mmCIF file of C-alpha atoms in Angstrom:
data_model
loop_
_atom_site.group_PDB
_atom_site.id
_atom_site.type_symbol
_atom_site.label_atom_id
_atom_site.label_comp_id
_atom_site.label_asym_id
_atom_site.label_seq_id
_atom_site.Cartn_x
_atom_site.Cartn_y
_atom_site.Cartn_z
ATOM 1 C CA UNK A 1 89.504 143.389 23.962
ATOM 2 C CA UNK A 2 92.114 140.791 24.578
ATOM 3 C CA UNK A 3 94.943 144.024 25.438
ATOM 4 C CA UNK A 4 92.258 145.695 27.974
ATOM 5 C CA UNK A 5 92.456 142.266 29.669
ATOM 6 C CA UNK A 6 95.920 142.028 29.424
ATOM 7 C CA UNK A 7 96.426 145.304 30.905
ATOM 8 C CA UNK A 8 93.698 144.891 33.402
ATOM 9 C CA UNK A 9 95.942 141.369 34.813
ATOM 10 C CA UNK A 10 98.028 143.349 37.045
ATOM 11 C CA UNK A 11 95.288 145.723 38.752
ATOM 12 C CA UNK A 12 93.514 142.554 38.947
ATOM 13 C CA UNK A 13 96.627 140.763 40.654
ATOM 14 C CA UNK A 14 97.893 143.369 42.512
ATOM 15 C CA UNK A 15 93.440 143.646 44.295
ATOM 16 C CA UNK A 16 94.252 139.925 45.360
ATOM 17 C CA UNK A 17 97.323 140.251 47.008
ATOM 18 C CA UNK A 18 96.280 143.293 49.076
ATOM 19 C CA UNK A 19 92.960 141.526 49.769
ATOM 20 C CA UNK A 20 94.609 138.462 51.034
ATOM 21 C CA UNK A 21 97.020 140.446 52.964
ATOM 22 C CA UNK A 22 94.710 142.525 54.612
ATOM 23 C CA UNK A 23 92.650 139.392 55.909
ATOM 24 C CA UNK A 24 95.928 138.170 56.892
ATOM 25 C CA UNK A 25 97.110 141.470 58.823
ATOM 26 C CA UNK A 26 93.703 141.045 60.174
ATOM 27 C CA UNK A 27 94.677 137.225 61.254
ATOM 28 C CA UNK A 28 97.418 137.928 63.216
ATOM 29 C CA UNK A 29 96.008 141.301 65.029
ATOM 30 C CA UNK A 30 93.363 139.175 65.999
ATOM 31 C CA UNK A 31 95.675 136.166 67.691
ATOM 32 C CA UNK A 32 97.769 139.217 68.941
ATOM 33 C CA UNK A 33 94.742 140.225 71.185
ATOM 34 C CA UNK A 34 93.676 136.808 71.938
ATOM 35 C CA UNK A 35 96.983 135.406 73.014
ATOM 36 C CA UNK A 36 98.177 138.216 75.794
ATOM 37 C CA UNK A 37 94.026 137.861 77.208
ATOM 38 C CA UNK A 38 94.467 133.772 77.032
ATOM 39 C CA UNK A 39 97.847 134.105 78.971
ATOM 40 C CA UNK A 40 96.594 137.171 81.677
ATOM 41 C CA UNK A 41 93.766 134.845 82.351
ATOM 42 C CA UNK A 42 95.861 132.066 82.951
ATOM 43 C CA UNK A 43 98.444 133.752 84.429
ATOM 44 C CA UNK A 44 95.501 135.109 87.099
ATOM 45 C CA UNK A 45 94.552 131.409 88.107
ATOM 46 C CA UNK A 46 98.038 131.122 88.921
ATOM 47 C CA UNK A 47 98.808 133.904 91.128
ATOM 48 C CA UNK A 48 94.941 133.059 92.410
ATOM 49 C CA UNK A 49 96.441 129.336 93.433
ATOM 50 C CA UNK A 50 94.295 127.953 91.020
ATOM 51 C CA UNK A 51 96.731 126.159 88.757
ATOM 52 C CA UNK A 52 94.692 123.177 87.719
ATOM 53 C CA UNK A 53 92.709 126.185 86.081
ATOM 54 C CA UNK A 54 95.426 128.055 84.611
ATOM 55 C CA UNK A 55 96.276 124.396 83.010
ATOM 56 C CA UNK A 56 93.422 124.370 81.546
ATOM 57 C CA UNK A 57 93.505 127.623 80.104
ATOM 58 C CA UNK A 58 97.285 127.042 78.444
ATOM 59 C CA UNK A 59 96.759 123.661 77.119
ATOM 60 C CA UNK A 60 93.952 124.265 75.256
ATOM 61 C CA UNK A 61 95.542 126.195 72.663
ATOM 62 C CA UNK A 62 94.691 125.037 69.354
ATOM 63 C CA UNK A 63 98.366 125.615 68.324
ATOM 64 C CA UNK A 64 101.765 126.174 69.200
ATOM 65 C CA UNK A 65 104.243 128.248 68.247
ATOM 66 C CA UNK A 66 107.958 129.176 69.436
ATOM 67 C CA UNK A 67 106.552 131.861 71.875
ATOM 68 C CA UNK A 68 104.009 129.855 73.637
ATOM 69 C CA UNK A 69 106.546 126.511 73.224
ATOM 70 C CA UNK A 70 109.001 127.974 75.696
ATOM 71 C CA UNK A 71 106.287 129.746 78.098
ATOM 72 C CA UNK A 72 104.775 126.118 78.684
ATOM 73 C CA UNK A 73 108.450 124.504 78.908
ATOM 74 C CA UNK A 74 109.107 127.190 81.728
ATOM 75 C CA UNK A 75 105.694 126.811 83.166
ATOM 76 C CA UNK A 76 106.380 122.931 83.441
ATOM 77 C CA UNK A 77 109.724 123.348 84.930
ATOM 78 C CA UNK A 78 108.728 125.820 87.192
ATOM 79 C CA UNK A 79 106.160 123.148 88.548
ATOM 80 C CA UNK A 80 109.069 120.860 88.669
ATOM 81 C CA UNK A 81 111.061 122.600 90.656
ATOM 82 C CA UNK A 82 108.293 123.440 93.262
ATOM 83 C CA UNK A 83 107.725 119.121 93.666
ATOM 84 C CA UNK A 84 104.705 119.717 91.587
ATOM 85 C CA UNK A 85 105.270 116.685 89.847
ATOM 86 C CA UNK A 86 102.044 115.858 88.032
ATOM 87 C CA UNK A 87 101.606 119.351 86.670
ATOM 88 C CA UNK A 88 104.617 119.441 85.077
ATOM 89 C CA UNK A 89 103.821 116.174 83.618
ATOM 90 C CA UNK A 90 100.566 117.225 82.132
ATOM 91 C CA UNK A 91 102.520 120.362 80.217
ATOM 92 C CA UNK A 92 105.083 118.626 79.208
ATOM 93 C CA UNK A 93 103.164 115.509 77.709
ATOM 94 C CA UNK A 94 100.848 117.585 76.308
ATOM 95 C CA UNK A 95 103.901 119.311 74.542
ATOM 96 C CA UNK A 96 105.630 116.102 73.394
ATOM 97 C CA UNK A 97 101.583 114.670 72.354
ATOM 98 C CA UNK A 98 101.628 118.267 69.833
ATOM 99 C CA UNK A 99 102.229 118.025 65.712
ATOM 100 C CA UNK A 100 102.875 120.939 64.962
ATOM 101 C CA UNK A 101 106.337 120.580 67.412
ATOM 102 C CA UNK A 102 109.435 122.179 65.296
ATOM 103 C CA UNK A 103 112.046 119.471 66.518
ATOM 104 C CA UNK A 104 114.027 121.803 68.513
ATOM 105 C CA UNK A 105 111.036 122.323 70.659
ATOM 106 C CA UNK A 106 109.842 118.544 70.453
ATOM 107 C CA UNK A 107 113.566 117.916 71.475
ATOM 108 C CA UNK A 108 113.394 120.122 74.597
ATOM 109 C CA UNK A 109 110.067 119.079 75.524
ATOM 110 C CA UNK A 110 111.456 115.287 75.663
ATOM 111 C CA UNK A 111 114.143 116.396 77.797
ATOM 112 C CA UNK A 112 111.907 117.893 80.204
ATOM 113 C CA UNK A 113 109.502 115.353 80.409
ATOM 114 C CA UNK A 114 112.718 112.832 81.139
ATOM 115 C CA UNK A 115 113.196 115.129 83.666
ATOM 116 C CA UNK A 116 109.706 114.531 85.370
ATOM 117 C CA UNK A 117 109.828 111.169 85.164
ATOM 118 C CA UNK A 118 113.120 111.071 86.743
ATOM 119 C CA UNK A 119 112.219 113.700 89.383
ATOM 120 C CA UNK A 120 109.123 111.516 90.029
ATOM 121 C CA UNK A 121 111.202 108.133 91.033
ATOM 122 C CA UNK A 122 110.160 106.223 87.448
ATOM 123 C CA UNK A 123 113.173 105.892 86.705
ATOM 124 C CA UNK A 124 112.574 103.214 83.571
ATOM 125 C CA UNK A 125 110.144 106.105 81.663
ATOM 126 C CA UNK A 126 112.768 108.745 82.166
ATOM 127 C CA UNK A 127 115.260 106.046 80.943
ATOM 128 C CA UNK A 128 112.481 105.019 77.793
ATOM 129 C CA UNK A 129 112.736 108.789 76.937
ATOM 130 C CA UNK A 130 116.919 109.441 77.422
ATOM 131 C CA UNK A 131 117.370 106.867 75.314
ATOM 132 C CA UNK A 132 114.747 107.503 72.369
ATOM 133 C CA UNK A 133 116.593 111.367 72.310
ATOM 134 C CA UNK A 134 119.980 109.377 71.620
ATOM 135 C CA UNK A 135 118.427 106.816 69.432
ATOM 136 C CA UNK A 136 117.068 110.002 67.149
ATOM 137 C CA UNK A 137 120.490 112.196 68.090
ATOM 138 C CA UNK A 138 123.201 110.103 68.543
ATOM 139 C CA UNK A 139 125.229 113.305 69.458
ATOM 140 C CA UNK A 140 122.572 115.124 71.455
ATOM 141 C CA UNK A 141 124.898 115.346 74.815
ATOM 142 C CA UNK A 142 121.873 116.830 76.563
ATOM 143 C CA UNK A 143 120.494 113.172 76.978
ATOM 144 C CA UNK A 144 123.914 111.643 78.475
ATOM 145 C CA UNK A 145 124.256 113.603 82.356
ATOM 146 C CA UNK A 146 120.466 112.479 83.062
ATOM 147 C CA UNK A 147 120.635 108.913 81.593
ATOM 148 C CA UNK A 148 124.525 108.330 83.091
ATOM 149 C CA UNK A 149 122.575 109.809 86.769
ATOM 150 C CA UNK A 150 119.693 107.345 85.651
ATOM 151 C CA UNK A 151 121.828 104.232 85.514
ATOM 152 C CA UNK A 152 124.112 105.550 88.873
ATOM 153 C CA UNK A 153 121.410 105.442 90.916
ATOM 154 C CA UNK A 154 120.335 101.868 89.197
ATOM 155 C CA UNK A 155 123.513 100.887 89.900
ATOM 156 C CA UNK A 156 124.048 99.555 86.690
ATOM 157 C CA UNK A 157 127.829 100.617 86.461
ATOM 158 C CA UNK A 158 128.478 98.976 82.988
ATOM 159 C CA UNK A 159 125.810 101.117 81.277
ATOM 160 C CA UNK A 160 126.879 104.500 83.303
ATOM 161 C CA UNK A 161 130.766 103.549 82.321
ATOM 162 C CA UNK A 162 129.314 103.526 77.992
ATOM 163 C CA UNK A 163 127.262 106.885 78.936
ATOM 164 C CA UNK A 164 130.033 108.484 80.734
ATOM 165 C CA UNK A 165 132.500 107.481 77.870
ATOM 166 C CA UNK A 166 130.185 108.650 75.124
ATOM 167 C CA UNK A 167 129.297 112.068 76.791
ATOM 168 C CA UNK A 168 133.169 112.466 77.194
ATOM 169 C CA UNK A 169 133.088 111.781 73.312
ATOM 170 C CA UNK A 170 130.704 114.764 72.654
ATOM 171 C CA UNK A 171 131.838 117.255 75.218
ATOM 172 C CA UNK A 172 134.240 119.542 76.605
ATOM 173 C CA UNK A 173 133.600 117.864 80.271
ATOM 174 C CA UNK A 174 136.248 115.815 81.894
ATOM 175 C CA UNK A 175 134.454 112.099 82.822
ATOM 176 C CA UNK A 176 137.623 110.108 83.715
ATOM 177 C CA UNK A 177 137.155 110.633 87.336
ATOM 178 C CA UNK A 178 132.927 109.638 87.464
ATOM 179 C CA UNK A 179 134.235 106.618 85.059
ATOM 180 C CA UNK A 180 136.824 105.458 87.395
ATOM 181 C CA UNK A 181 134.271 105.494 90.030
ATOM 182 C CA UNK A 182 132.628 103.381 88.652
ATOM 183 C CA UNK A 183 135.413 100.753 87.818
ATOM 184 C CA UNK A 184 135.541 100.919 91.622
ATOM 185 C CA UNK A 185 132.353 100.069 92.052
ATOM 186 C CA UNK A 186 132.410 97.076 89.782
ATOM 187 C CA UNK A 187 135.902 95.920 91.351
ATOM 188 C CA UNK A 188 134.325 95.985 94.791
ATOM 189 C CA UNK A 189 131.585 93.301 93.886
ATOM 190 C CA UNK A 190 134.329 91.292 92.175
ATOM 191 C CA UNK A 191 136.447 91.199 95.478
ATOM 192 C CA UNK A 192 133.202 90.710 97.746
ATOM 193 C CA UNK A 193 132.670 87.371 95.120
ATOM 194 C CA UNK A 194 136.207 86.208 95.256
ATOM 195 C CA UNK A 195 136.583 87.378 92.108
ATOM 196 C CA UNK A 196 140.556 88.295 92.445
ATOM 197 C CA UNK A 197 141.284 88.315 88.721
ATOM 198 C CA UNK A 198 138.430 90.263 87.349
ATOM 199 C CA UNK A 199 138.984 92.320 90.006
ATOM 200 C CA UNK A 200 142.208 93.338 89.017
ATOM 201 C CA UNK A 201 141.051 93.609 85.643
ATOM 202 C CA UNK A 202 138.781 95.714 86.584
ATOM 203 C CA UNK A 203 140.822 97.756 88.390
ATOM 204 C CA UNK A 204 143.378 98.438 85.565
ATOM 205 C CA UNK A 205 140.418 99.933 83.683
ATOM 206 C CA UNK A 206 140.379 102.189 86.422
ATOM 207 C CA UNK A 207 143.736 103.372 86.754
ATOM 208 C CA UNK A 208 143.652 103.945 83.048
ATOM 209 C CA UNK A 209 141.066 105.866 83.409
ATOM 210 C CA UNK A 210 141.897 107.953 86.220
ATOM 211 C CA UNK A 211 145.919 107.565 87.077
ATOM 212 C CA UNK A 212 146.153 109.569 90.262
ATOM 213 C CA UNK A 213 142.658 108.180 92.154
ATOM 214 C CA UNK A 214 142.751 107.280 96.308
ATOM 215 C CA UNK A 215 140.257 105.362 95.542
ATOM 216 C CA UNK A 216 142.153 102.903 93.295
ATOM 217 C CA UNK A 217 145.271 102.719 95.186
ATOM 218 C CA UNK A 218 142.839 101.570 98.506
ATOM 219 C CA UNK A 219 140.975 99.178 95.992
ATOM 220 C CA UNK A 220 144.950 98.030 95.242
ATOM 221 C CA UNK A 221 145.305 97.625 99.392
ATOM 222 C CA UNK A 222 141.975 95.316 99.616
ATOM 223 C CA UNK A 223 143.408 93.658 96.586
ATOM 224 C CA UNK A 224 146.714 92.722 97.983
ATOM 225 C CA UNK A 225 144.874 91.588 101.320
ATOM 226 C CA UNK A 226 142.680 89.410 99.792
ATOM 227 C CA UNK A 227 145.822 87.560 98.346
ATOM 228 C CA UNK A 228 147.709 87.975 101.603
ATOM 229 C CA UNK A 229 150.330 90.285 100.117
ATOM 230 C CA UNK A 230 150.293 92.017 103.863
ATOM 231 C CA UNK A 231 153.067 94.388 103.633
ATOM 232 C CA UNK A 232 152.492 95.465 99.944
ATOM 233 C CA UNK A 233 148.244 95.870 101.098
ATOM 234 C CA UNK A 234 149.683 97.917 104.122
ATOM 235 C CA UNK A 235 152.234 100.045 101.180
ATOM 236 C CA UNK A 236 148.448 100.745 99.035
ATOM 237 C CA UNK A 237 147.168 102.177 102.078
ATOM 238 C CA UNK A 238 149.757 104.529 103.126
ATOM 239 C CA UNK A 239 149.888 105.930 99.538
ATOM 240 C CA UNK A 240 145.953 106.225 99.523
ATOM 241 C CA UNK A 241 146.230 108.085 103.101
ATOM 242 C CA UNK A 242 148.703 110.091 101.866
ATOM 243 C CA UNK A 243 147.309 110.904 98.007
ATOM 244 C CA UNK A 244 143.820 111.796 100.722
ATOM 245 C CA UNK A 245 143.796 112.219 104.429
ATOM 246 C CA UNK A 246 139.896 111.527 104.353
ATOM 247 C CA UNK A 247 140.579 108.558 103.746
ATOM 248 C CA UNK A 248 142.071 107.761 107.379
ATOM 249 C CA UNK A 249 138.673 107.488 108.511
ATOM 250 C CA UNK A 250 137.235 105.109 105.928
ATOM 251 C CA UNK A 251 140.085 102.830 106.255
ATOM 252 C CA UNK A 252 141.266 103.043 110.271
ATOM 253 C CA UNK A 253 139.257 100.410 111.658
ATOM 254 C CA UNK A 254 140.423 98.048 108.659
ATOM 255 C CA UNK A 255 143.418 98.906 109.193
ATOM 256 C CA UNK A 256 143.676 97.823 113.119
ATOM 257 C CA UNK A 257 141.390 94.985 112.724
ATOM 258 C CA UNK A 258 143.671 93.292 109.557
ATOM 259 C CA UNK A 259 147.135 94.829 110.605
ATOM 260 C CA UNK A 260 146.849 93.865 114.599
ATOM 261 C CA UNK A 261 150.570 92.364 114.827
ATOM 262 C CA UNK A 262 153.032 94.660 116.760
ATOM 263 C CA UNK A 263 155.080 95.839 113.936
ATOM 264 C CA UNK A 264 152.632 96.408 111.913
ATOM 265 C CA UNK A 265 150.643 98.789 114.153
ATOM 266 C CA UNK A 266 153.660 100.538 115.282
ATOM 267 C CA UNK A 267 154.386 100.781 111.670
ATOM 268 C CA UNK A 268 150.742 102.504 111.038
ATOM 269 C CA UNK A 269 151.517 104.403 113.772
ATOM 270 C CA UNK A 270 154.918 106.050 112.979
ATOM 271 C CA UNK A 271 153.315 106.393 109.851
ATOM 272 C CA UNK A 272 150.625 108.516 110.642
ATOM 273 C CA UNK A 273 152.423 110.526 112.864
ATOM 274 C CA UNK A 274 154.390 111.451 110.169
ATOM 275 C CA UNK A 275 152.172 112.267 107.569
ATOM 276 C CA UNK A 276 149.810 114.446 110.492
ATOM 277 C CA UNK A 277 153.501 116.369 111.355
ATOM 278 C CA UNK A 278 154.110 117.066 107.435
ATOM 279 C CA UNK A 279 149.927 118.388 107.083
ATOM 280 C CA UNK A 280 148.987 119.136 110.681
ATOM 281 C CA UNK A 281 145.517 117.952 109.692
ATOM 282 C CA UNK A 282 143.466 117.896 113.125
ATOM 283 C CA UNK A 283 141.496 114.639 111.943
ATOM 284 C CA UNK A 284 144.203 112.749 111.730
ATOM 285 C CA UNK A 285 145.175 112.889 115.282
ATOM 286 C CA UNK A 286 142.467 111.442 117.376
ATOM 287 C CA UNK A 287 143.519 108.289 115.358
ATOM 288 C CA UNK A 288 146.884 108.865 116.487
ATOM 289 C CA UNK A 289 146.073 108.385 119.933
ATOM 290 C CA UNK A 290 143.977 105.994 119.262
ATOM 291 C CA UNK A 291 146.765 103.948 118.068
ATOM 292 C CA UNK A 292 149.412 105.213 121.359
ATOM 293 C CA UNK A 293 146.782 103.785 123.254
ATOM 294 C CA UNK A 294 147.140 100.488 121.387
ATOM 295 C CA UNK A 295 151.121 100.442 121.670
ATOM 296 C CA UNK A 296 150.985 101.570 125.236
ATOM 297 C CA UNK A 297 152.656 105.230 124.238
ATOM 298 C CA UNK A 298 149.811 107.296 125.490
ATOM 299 C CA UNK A 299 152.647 109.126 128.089
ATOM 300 C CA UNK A 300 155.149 109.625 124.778
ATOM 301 C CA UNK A 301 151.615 112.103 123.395
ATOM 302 C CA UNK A 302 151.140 113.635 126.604
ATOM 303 C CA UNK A 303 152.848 116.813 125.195
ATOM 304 C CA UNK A 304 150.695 116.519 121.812
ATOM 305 C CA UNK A 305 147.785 116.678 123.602
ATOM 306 C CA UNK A 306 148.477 119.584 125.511
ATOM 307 C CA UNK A 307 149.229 121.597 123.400
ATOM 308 C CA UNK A 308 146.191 120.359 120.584
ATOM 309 C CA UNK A 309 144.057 121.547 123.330
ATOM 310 C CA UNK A 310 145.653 125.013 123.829
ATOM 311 C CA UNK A 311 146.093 125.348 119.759
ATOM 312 C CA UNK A 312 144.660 122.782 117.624
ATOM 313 C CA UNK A 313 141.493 123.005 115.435
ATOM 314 C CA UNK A 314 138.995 121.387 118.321
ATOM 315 C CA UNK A 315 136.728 118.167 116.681
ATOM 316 C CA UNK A 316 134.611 115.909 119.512
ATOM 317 C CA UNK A 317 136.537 112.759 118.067
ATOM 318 C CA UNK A 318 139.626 114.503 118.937
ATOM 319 C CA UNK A 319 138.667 115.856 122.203
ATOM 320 C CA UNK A 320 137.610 112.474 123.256
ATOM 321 C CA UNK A 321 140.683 110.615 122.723
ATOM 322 C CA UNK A 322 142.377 113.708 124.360
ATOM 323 C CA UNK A 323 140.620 113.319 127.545
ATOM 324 C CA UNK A 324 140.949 109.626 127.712
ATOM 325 C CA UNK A 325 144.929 110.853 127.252
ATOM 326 C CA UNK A 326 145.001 113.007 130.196
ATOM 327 C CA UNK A 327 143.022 110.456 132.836
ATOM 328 C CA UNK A 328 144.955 107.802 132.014
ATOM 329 C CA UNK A 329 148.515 110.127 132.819
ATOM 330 C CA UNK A 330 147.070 112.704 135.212
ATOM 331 C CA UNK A 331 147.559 111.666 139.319
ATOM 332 C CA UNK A 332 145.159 110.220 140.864
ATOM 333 C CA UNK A 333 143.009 112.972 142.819
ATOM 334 C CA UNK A 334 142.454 114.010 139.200
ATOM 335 C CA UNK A 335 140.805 111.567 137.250
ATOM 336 C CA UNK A 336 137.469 111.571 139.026
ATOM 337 C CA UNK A 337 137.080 115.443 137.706
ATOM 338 C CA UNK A 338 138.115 114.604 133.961
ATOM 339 C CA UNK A 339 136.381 111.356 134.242
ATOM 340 C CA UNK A 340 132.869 112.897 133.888
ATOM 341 C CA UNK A 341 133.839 114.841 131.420
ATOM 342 C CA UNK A 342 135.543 112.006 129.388
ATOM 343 C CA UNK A 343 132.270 110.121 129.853
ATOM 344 C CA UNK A 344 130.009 112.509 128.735
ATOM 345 C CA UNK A 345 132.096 113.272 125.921
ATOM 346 C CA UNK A 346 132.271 109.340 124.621
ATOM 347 C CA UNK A 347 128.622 109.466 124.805
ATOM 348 C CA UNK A 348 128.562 112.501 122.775
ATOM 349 C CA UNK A 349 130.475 111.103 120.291
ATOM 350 C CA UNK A 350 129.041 108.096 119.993
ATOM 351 C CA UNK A 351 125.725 109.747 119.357
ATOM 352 C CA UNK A 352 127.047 111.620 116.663
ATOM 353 C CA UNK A 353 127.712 110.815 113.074
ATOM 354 C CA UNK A 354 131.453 110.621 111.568
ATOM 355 C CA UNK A 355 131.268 112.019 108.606
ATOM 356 C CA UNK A 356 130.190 114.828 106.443
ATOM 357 C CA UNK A 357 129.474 115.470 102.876
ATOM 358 C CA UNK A 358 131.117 119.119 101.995
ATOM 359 C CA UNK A 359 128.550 119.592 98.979
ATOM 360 C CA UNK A 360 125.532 119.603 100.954
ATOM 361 C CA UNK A 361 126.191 118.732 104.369
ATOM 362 C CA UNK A 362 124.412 115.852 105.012
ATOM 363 C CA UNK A 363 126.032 113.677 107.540
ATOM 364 C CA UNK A 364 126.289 109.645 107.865
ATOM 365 C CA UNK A 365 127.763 107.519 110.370
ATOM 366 C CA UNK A 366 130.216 105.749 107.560
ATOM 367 C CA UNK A 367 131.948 106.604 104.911
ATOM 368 C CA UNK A 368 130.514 106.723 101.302
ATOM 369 C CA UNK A 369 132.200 107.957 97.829
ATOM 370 C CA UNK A 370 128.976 109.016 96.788
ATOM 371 C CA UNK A 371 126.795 111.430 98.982
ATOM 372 C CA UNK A 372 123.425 109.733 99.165
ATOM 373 C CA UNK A 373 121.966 113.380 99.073
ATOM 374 C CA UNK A 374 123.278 115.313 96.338
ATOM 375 C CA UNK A 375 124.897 112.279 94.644
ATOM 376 C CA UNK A 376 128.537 114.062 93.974
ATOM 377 C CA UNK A 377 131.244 111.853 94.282
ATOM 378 C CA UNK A 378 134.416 112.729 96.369
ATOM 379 C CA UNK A 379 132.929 115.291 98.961
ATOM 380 C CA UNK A 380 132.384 113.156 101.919
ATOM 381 C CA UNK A 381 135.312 113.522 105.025
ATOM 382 C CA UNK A 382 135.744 113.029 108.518
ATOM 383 C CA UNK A 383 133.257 115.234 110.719
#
């Protein structure tokens, strides 16, 4: 008896495991036809503009795998990226809320939802959540760009300088520049409080960071001023003009308002008419006349202008200064013709703004580092 049941063990075995694979089979044909109807249904609502519906209809899966992981990541995004702000939140806290998250998915879900909250203006919950993904990943470099933009737009320089250094850490991407910035930025509110030393200090951190930045060399100029070093301020600035020509625009009316003795602007002035002979860059010559005009050479440009206006690269800054050129040389019967036009074109220019970001094209009527728009750093120049 005992051998029959020994030899009946594996028939008996072998019954079970095709039983309980067969109910399995049956399972997973069964969530294979309820999944695709689930998703066609909600994927109707959408296309129907009923997406509070075809919420409904995703989140109420009982569970979550891979597959339906990344659809609801994509869906949330993609409500993201149309400004559907609150949508996007509901997937993607619904996502993060989930137990049965592998941690590559509760990982990306956590970025997404940071991204929400930043898109959304709460800045401190998209901070809360950037920081929790570091706190559990101290190498996850996903978490750095959108906490170091967190803390730029806070302003808080200190904590973007430790972000920007740690993502630098962690990456292939070259920080030194963004990190210099923000040296910069902390230097300038130690010269606005009189701060000279820690300004300098700062500064240093700067250079070391970056070597070759405008910036710093025009942060060196202020620095100088402030401690009356004149001529070596006024040597800062020429580098930084010539390192940048944008920066001729930023740093022109400082320039003539601190450096008003004669020497000094005829200095500035043989200066920049050097450095716009060696690059022929357009912008820098309405500045040029501006300063003629100050020296009382307008009839040594006369030339200059003549021919800018036959050949140069035309800008309405430019074209203004030329005109005010010509009726202040041209005889007398003249003026009242090129007088209208110099008036209307003064107005024009005064109307419009100076200065351009090259990333996105927003304009502004002074200078920034960072375009208030798209936020990149270094794309702003004369209009």
């Amino acid at each position: 008896m005992q051998e029959i049941l020994f030899l009946l063990l594996p028939i008996a075995f072998y019954s079970g495991w095709h039983a309980a694979r067969k109910r399995y089979k049956e399972h997973r044909e069964q969530q294979r036809q309820d999944v695709p109807q689930r998703f066609v249904q909600g994927i109707n609502y959408l296309l129907s503009e009923e997406p509070d519906k075809a919420l409904d209809v995703f989140l109420n899966y009982a569970e979550v795998d891979e597959h339906t992981a990344n659809t609801f990541l994509l869906l949330g995004n993609l409500f993201r990226n149309r400004g559907e702000i609150n949508r996007a939140l509901r997937i993607h806290q619904n996502l993060v809320a989930r137990s049965d998250l592998s941690k590559p998915q509760r990982t990306a879900a956590m970025l997404a939802l940071g991204e929400d909250f930043f898109a959304a203006g709460l800045l401190d919950r998209a901070e809360s959540v950037f920081t929790e993904l570091l706190k559990d990943d101290p190498k996850h470099a996903d978490a750095c760009e959108p906490l170091r933009n967190i803390y730029e737009q806070l302003h808080e320089w200190n904590k973007a300088i430790e972000i920007a250094q740690l993502a630098q850490q962690r990456s292939k991407a070259d920080h030194s520049r963004l990190i210099a910035h923000y040296y910069c930025e902390l230097a300038v509110l130690e010269l606005q409080k009189q701060n000279l030393f820690r300004a300098e200090e700062t500064i240093k951190k700067a250079v070391k960071s970056h070597p070759t930045s405008a910036r710093v060399l025009a942060l060196n100029g202020d620095l100088a001023y402030a401690r009356n070093q004149r001529e070596e301020a006024l040597g800062f600035y020429r580098q930084a003009i010539k390192k940048d020509t944008r920066l001729i625009g930023m740093l022109f009316n400082q320039l003539v308002n601190n450096f008003n003795q004669k020497d000094e602007l005829k200095s500035l002035y043989q200066f920049i008419q050097q450095t716009f002979a060696n690059t022929q860059d357009a912008k820098l010559f309405g500045y040029l006349l501006q300063l003629a005009r100050k020296l009382g050479k307008l009839s040594d440009m006369q030339l200059q202008v003549e021919e800018y206006l036959t050949k140069g690269k035309p800008s309405l800054n430019t074209l203004t200064h030329a005109t005010d050129v010509l009726s202040s040389l041209w005889q007398e019967e003249k003026v009242c013709d090129i007088a209208q036009l110099q008036t209307a074109l003064q107005r024009l220019a005064a109307s419009q703004p100076d200065f351009q970001c090259a990333q996105c094209g927003y304009k502004m009527h002074g200078y920034l580092w960072r375009c208030p728009a798209c936020h990149h750093w270094d794309t702003v120049s004369n209009v």
